[in-house]
CSV table of C-alpha atoms in Angstrom, one decimal:
chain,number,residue,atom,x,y,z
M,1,UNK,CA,-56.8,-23.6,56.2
M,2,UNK,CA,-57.4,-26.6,54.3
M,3,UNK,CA,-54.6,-28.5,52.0
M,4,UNK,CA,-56.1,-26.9,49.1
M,5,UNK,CA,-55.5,-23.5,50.2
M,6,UNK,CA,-52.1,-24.6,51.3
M,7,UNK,CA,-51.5,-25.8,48.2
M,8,UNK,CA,-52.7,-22.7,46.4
M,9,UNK,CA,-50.2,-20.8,48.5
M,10,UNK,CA,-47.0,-23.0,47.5
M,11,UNK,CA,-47.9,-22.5,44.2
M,12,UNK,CA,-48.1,-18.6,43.9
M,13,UNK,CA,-44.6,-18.7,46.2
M,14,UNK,CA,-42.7,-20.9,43.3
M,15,UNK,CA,-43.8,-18.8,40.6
M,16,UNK,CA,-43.0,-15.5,42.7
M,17,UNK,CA,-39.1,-17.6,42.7
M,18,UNK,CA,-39.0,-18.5,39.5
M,19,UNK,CA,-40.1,-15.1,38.4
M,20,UNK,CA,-37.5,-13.4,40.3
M,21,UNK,CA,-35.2,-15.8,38.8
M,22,UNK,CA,-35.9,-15.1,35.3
M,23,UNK,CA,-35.6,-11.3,36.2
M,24,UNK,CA,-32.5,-12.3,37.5
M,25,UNK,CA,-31.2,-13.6,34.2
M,26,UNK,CA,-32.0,-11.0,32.2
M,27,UNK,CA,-35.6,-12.8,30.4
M,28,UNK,CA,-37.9,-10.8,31.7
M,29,UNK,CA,-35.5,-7.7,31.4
M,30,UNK,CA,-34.3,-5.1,34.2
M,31,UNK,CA,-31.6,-8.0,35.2
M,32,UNK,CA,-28.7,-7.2,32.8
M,33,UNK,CA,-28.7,-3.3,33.3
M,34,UNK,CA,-30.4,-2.3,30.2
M,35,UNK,CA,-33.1,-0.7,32.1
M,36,UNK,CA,-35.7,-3.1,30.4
M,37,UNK,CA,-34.4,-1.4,26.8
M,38,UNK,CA,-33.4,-3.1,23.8
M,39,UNK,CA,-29.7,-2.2,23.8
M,40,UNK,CA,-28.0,-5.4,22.3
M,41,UNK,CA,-26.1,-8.1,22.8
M,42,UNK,CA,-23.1,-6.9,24.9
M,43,UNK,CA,-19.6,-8.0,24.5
M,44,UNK,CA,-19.5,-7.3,20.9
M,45,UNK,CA,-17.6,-4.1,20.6
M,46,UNK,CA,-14.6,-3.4,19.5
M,47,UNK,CA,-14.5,-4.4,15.7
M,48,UNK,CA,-12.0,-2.4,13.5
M,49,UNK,CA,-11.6,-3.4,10.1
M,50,UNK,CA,-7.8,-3.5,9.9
M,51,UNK,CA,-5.8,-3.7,7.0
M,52,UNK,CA,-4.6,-7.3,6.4
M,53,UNK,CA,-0.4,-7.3,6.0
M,54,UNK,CA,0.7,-7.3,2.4
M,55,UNK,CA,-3.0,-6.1,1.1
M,56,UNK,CA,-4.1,-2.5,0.0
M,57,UNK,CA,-7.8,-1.6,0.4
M,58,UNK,CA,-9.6,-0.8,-2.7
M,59,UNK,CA,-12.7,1.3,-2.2
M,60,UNK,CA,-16.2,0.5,-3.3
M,61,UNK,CA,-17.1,2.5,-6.8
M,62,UNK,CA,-18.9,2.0,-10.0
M,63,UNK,CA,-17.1,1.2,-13.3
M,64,UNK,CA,-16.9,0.6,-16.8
M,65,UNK,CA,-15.7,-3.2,-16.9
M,66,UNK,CA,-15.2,-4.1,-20.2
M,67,UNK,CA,-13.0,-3.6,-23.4
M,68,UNK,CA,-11.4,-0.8,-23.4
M,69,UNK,CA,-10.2,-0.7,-27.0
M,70,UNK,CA,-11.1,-2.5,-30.4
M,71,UNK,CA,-11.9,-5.8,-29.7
M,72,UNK,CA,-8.4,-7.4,-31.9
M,73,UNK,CA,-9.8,-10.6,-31.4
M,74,UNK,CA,-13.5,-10.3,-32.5
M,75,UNK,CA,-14.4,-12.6,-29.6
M,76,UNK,CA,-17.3,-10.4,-28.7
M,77,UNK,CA,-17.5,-11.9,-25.4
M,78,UNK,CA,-16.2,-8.2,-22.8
M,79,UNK,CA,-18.8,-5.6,-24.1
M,80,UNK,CA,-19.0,-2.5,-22.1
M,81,UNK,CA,-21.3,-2.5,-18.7
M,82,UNK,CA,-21.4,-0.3,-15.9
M,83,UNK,CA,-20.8,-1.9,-12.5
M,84,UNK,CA,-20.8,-1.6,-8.8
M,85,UNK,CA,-18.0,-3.1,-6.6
M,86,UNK,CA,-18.4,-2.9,-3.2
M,87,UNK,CA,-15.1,-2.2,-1.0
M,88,UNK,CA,-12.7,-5.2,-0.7
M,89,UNK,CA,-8.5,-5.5,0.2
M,90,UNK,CA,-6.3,-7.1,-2.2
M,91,UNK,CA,-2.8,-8.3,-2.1
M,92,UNK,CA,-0.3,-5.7,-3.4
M,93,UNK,CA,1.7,-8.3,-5.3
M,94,UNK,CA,1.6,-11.5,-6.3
M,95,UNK,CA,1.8,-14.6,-4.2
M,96,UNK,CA,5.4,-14.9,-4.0
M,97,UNK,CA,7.6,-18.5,-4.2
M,98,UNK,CA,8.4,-18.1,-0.3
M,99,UNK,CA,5.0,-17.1,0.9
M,100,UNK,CA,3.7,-19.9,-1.0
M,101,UNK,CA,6.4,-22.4,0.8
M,102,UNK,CA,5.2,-20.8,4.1
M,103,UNK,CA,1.8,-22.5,3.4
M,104,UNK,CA,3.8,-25.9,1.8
M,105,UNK,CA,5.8,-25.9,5.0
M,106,UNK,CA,3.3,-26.0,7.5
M,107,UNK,CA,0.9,-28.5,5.8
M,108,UNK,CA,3.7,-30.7,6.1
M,109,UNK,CA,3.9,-30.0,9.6
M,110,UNK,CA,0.2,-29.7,10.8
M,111,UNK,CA,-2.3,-32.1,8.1
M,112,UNK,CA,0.2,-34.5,6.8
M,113,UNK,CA,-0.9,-36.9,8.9
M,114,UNK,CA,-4.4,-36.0,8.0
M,115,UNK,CA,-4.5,-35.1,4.2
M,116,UNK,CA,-1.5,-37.3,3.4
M,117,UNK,CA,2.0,-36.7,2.4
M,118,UNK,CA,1.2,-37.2,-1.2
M,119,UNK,CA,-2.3,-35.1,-1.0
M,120,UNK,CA,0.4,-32.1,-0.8
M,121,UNK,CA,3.0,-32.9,-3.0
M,122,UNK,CA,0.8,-33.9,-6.0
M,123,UNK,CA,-2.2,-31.8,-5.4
M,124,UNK,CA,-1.0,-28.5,-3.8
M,125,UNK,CA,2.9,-28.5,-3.8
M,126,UNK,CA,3.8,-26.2,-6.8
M,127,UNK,CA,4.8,-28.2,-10.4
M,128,UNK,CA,8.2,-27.0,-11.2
M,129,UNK,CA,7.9,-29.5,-14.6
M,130,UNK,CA,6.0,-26.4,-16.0
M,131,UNK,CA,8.9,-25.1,-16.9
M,132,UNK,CA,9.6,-27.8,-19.6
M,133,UNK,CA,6.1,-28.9,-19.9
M,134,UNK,CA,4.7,-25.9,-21.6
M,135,UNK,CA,7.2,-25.2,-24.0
M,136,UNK,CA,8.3,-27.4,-26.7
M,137,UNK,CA,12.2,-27.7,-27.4
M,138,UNK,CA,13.1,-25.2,-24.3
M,139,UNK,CA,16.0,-25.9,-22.2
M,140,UNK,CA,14.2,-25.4,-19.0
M,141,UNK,CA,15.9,-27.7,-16.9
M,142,UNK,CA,17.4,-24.7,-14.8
M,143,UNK,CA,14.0,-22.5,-14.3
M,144,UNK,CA,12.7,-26.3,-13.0
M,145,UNK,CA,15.4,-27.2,-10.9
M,146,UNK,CA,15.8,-23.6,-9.2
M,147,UNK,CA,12.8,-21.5,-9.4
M,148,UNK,CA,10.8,-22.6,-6.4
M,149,UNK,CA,13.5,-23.5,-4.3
M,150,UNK,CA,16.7,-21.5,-4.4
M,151,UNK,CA,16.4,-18.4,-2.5
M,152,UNK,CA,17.3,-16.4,-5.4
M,153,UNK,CA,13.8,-16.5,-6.4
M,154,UNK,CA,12.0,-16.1,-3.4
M,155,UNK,CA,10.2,-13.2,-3.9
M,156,UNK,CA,9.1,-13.7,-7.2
M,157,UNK,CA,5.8,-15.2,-8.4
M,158,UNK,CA,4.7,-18.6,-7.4
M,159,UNK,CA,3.9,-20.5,-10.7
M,160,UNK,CA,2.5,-24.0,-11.1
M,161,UNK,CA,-0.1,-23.8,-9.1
M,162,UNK,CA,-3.8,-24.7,-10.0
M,163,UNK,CA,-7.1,-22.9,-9.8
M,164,UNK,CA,-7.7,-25.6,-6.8
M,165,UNK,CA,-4.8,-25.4,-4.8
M,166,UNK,CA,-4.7,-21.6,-4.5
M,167,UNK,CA,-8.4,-21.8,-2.9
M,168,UNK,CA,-6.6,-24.4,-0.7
M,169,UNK,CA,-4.0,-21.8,0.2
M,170,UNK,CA,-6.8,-19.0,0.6
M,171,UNK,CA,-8.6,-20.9,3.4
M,172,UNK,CA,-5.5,-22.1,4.7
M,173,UNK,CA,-4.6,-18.8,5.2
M,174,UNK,CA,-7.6,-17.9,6.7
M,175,UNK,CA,-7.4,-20.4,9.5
M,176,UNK,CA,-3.7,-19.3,10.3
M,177,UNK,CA,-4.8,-15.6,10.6
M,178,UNK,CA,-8.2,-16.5,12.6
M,179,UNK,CA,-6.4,-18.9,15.0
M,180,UNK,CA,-3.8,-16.4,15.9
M,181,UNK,CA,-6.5,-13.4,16.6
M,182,UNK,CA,-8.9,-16.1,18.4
M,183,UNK,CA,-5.7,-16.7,21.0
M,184,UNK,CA,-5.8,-13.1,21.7
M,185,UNK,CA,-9.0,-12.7,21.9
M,186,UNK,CA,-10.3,-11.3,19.4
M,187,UNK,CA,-12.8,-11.4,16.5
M,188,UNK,CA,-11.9,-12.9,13.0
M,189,UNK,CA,-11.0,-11.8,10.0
M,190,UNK,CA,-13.2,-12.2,6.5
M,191,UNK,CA,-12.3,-15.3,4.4
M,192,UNK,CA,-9.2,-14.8,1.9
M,193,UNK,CA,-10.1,-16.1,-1.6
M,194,UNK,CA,-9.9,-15.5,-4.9
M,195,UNK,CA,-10.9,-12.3,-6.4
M,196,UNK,CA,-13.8,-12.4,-8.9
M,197,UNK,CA,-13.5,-11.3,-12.5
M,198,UNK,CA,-15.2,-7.9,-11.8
M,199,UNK,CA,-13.2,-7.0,-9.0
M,200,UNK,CA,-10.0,-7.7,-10.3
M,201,UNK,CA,-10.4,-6.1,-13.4
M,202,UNK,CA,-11.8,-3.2,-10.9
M,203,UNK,CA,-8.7,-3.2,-9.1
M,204,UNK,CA,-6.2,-3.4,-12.0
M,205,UNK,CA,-7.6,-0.1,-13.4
M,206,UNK,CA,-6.9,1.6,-9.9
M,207,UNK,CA,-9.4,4.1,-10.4
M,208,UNK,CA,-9.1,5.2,-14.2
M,209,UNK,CA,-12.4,4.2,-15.6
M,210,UNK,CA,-11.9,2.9,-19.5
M,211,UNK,CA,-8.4,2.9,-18.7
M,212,UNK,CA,-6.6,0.7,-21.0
M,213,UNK,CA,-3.3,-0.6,-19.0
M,214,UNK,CA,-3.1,-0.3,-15.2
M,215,UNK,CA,-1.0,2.5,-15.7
M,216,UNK,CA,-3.4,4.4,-18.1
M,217,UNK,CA,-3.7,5.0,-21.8
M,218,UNK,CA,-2.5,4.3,-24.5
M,219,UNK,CA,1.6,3.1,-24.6
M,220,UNK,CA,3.4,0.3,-23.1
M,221,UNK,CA,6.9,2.5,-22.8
M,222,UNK,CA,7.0,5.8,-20.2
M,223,UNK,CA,8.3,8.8,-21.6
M,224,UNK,CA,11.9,7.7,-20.8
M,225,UNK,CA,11.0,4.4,-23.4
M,226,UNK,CA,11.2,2.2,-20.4
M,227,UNK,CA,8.6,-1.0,-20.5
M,228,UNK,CA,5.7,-0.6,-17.5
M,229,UNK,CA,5.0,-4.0,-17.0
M,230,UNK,CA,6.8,-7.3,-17.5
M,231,UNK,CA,5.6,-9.1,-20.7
M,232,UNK,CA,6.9,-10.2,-24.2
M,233,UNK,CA,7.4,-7.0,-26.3
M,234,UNK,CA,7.9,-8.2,-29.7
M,235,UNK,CA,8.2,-11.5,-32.1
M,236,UNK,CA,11.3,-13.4,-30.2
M,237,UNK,CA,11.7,-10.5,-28.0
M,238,UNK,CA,11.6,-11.4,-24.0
M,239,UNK,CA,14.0,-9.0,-22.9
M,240,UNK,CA,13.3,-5.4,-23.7
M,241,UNK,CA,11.4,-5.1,-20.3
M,242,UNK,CA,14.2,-6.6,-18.1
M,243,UNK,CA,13.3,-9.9,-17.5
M,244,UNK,CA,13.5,-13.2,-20.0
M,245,UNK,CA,10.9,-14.9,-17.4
M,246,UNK,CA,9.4,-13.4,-14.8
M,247,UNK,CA,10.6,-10.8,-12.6
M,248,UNK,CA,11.2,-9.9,-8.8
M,249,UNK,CA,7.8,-8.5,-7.5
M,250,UNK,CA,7.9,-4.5,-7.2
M,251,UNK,CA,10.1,-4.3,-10.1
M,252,UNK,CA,7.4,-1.9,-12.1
M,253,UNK,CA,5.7,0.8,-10.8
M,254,UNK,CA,2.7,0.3,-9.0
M,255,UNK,CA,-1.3,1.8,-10.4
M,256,UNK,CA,-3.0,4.2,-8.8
M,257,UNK,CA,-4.7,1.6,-5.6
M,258,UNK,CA,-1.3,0.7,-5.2
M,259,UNK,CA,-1.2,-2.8,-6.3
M,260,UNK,CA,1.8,-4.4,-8.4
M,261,UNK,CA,2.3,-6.1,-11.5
M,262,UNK,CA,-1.8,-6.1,-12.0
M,263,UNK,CA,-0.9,-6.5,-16.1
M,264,UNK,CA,2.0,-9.0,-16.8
M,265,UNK,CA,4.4,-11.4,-15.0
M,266,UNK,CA,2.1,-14.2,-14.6
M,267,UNK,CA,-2.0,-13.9,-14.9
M,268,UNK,CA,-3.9,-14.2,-12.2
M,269,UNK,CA,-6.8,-17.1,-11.3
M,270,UNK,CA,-10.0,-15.3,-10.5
M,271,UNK,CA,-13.1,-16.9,-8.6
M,272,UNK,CA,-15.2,-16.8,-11.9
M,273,UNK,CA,-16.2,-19.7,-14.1
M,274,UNK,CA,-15.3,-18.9,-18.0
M,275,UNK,CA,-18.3,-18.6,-20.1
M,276,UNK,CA,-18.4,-16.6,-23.1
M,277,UNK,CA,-21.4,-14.9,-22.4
M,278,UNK,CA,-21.2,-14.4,-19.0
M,279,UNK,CA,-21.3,-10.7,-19.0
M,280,UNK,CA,-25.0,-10.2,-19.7
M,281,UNK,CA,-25.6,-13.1,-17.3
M,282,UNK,CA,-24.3,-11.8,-13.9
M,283,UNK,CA,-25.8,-9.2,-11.4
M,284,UNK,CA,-24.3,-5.5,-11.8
M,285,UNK,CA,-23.5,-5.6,-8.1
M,286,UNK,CA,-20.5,-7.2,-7.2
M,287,UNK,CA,-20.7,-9.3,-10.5
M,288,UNK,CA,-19.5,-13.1,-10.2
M,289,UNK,CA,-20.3,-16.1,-12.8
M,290,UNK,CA,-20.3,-19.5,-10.5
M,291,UNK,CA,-20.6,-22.3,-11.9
M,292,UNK,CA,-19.3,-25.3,-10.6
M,293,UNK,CA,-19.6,-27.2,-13.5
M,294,UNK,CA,-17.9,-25.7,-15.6
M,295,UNK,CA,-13.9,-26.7,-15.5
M,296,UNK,CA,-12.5,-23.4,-17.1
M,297,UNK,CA,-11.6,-21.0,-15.0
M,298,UNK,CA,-10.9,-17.1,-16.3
M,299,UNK,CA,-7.4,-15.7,-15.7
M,300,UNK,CA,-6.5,-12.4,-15.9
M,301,UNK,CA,-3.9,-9.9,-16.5
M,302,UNK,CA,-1.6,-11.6,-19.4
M,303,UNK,CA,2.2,-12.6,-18.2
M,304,UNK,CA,5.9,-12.7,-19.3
M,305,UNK,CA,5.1,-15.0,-22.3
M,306,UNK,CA,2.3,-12.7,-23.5
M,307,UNK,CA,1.8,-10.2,-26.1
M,308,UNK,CA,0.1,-6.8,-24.8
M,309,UNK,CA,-2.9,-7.1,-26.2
M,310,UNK,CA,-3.5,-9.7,-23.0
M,311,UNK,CA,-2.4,-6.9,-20.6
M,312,UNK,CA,-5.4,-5.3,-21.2
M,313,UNK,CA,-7.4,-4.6,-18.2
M,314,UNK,CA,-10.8,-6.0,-20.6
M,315,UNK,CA,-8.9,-8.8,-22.1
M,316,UNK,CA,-10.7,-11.9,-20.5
M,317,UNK,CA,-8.6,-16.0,-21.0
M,318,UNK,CA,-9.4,-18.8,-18.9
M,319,UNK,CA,-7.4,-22.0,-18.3
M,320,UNK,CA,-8.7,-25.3,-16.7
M,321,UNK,CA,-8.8,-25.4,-13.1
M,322,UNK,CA,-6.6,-28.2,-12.6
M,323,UNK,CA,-3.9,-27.1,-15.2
M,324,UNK,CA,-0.3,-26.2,-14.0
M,325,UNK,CA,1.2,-23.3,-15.8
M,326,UNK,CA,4.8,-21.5,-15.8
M,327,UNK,CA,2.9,-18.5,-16.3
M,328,UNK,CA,0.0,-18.5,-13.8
M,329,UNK,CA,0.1,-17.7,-10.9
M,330,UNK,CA,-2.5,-15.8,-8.4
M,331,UNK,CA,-3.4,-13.2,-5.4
M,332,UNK,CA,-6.0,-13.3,-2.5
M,333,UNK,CA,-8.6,-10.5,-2.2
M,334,UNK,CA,-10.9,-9.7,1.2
M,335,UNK,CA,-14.5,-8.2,1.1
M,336,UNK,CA,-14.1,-5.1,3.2
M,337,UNK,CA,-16.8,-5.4,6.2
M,338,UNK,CA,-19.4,-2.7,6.6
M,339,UNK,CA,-18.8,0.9,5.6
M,340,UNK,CA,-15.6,2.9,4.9
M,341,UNK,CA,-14.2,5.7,7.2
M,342,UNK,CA,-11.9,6.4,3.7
M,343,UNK,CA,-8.9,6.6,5.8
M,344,UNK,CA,-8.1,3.4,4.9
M,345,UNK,CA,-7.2,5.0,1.1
């Protein structure tokens, strides 16, 4: 045989290898004992969609978002449009002064030395001046001095914080959750953020489509005459509902998704960008105005120092992200991954 034929013969004996190889590692299939069929990726099972601690799931549906009485203000900017939400998890309560030091705490500990001491305590650390800040000739010196860090108000409503900082707590919070499932092993949990306009005013209605209040239509007072939500009742009048300022989370009875204080205490930052006419603007399907641009930022849900017209689940106010208020505050929300089983309601 002559070297070509030798040659020839190497050749066809490499390939024969490398086929075998290839086999072997599951390219030309038959290798990874899928029996040459198109079966997936393995090592992805498992998932479950577990309820996050502290949140309630809120099932997808279709609403009426929108006013849902005269329009006091002639703003003309909430008209009535039907919408679908898809399924998402939102915190039963309001942030709360200690969960928010949870987050203050370990920044100090873990990106101080990265973000800077002074990154946190100017940018993310909660403004306690708010309390004689935003109101003129108030003797607030006590709210500012104790609120955020005497224990007696730890589980009430973190205030003082900006549209900024709490999407710096969201993905902070998100990394803290992840890390600890990664160590374990398993697979992570969707982003915490800000709920959008549309979903929150979803949520706050907890189920009751046009519903006026949280809690239903049309009064403020249950049949016993006592106040459902924490806000300000009359002309000089802080009190009638229990609470001068705000109050202890859980201290009014919860709506029908089982989420707390959704109208009152402090209004809630949502994702959204304020614009007037945002409502014919935005999608029908999961509905949210970006627009980073744009410095105002809509609030929801009207607080201690409101009247009850801002209550309303279709009142719509905006503040500017970087603003500090004594009366806003915020929760995180969770889109829900694939389809319900429903016996997560």
């Amino acid at each position: 045989m002559n070297n070509k034929g030798v040659l020839k013969k190497l050749t066809l004996s490499i390939l024969f290898i490398a086929t075998l190889f290839l086999e072997g590692c599951g390219l030309f299939g038959g290798g990874a004992g899928d029996g040459g069929n198109l079966v997936g990726v393995a090592g992805r099972e498992g998932w479950y969609m577990s309820t996050p601690y502290g949140m309630r799931a809120v099932p997808a549906g279709t609403f009426h978002m929108g006013q849902a009485d005269e329009d006091v203000a002639h703003s003309q900017i909430n008209f009535n449009r039907q919408v679908t939400i898809g399924g998402f998890y939102m915190d039963e309560t309001e942030i709360t002064n200690n969960e928010y030091r949870q987050f203050i705490q370990r920044m100090m500990e873990d990106s101080a030395s990265t973000l800077g001491r002074d990154y946190i305590m100017t940018e993310i650390y909660p403004d306690t001046t708010v309390w004689m800040k935003d109101f003129t000739n108030h003797m607030g010196d006590p709210m500012q001095e104790y609120y955020y860090m005497h224990p007696a108000f730890d589980d009430y409503p973190v205030v003082g914080v900006n549209w900024e900082a709490a999407k710096v707590f969201s993905q902070w919070r998100t990394d803290y959750l992840n890390s600890y499932r990664e160590s374990l092993g398993e697979f992570p949990m969707p982003a915490f953020r800000l709920p959008s306009e549309a979903e929150w005013e979803y949520a706050a209605r907890g189920g009751r489509d046009m519903a006026k209040y949280p809690w239903g239509n049309p009064y403020i007072r249950n049949a016993k005459g006592c106040m459902l939500a924490n806000f300000k009742p009359g002309r000089g009048n802080y009190y009638d509902d229990g609470a001068a300022y705000t109050s202890e989370i859980m201290s009014y009875f919860p709506n029908d998704f089982g989420l707390y204080d959704m109208s009152g205490n402090v209004a809630e930052w949502c994702e959204d960008a304020f614009n007037p006419a945002s409502v014919p603007l935005v999608w029908d399907l999961n509905p949210t105005f970006f627009d980073e641009s744009e410095p105002r930022k809509v609030i929801r849900g009207g607080s201690w120092k409101d009247i009850a017209f801002y209550l309303e689940t279709g009142t719509r106010a905006f503040e500017h992200k970087d603003s500090t208020r004594a009366y806003i505050g915020f929760r995180c929300a969770m889109t829900y991954l694939g389809r319900s089983s429903g016996t997560e309601f």
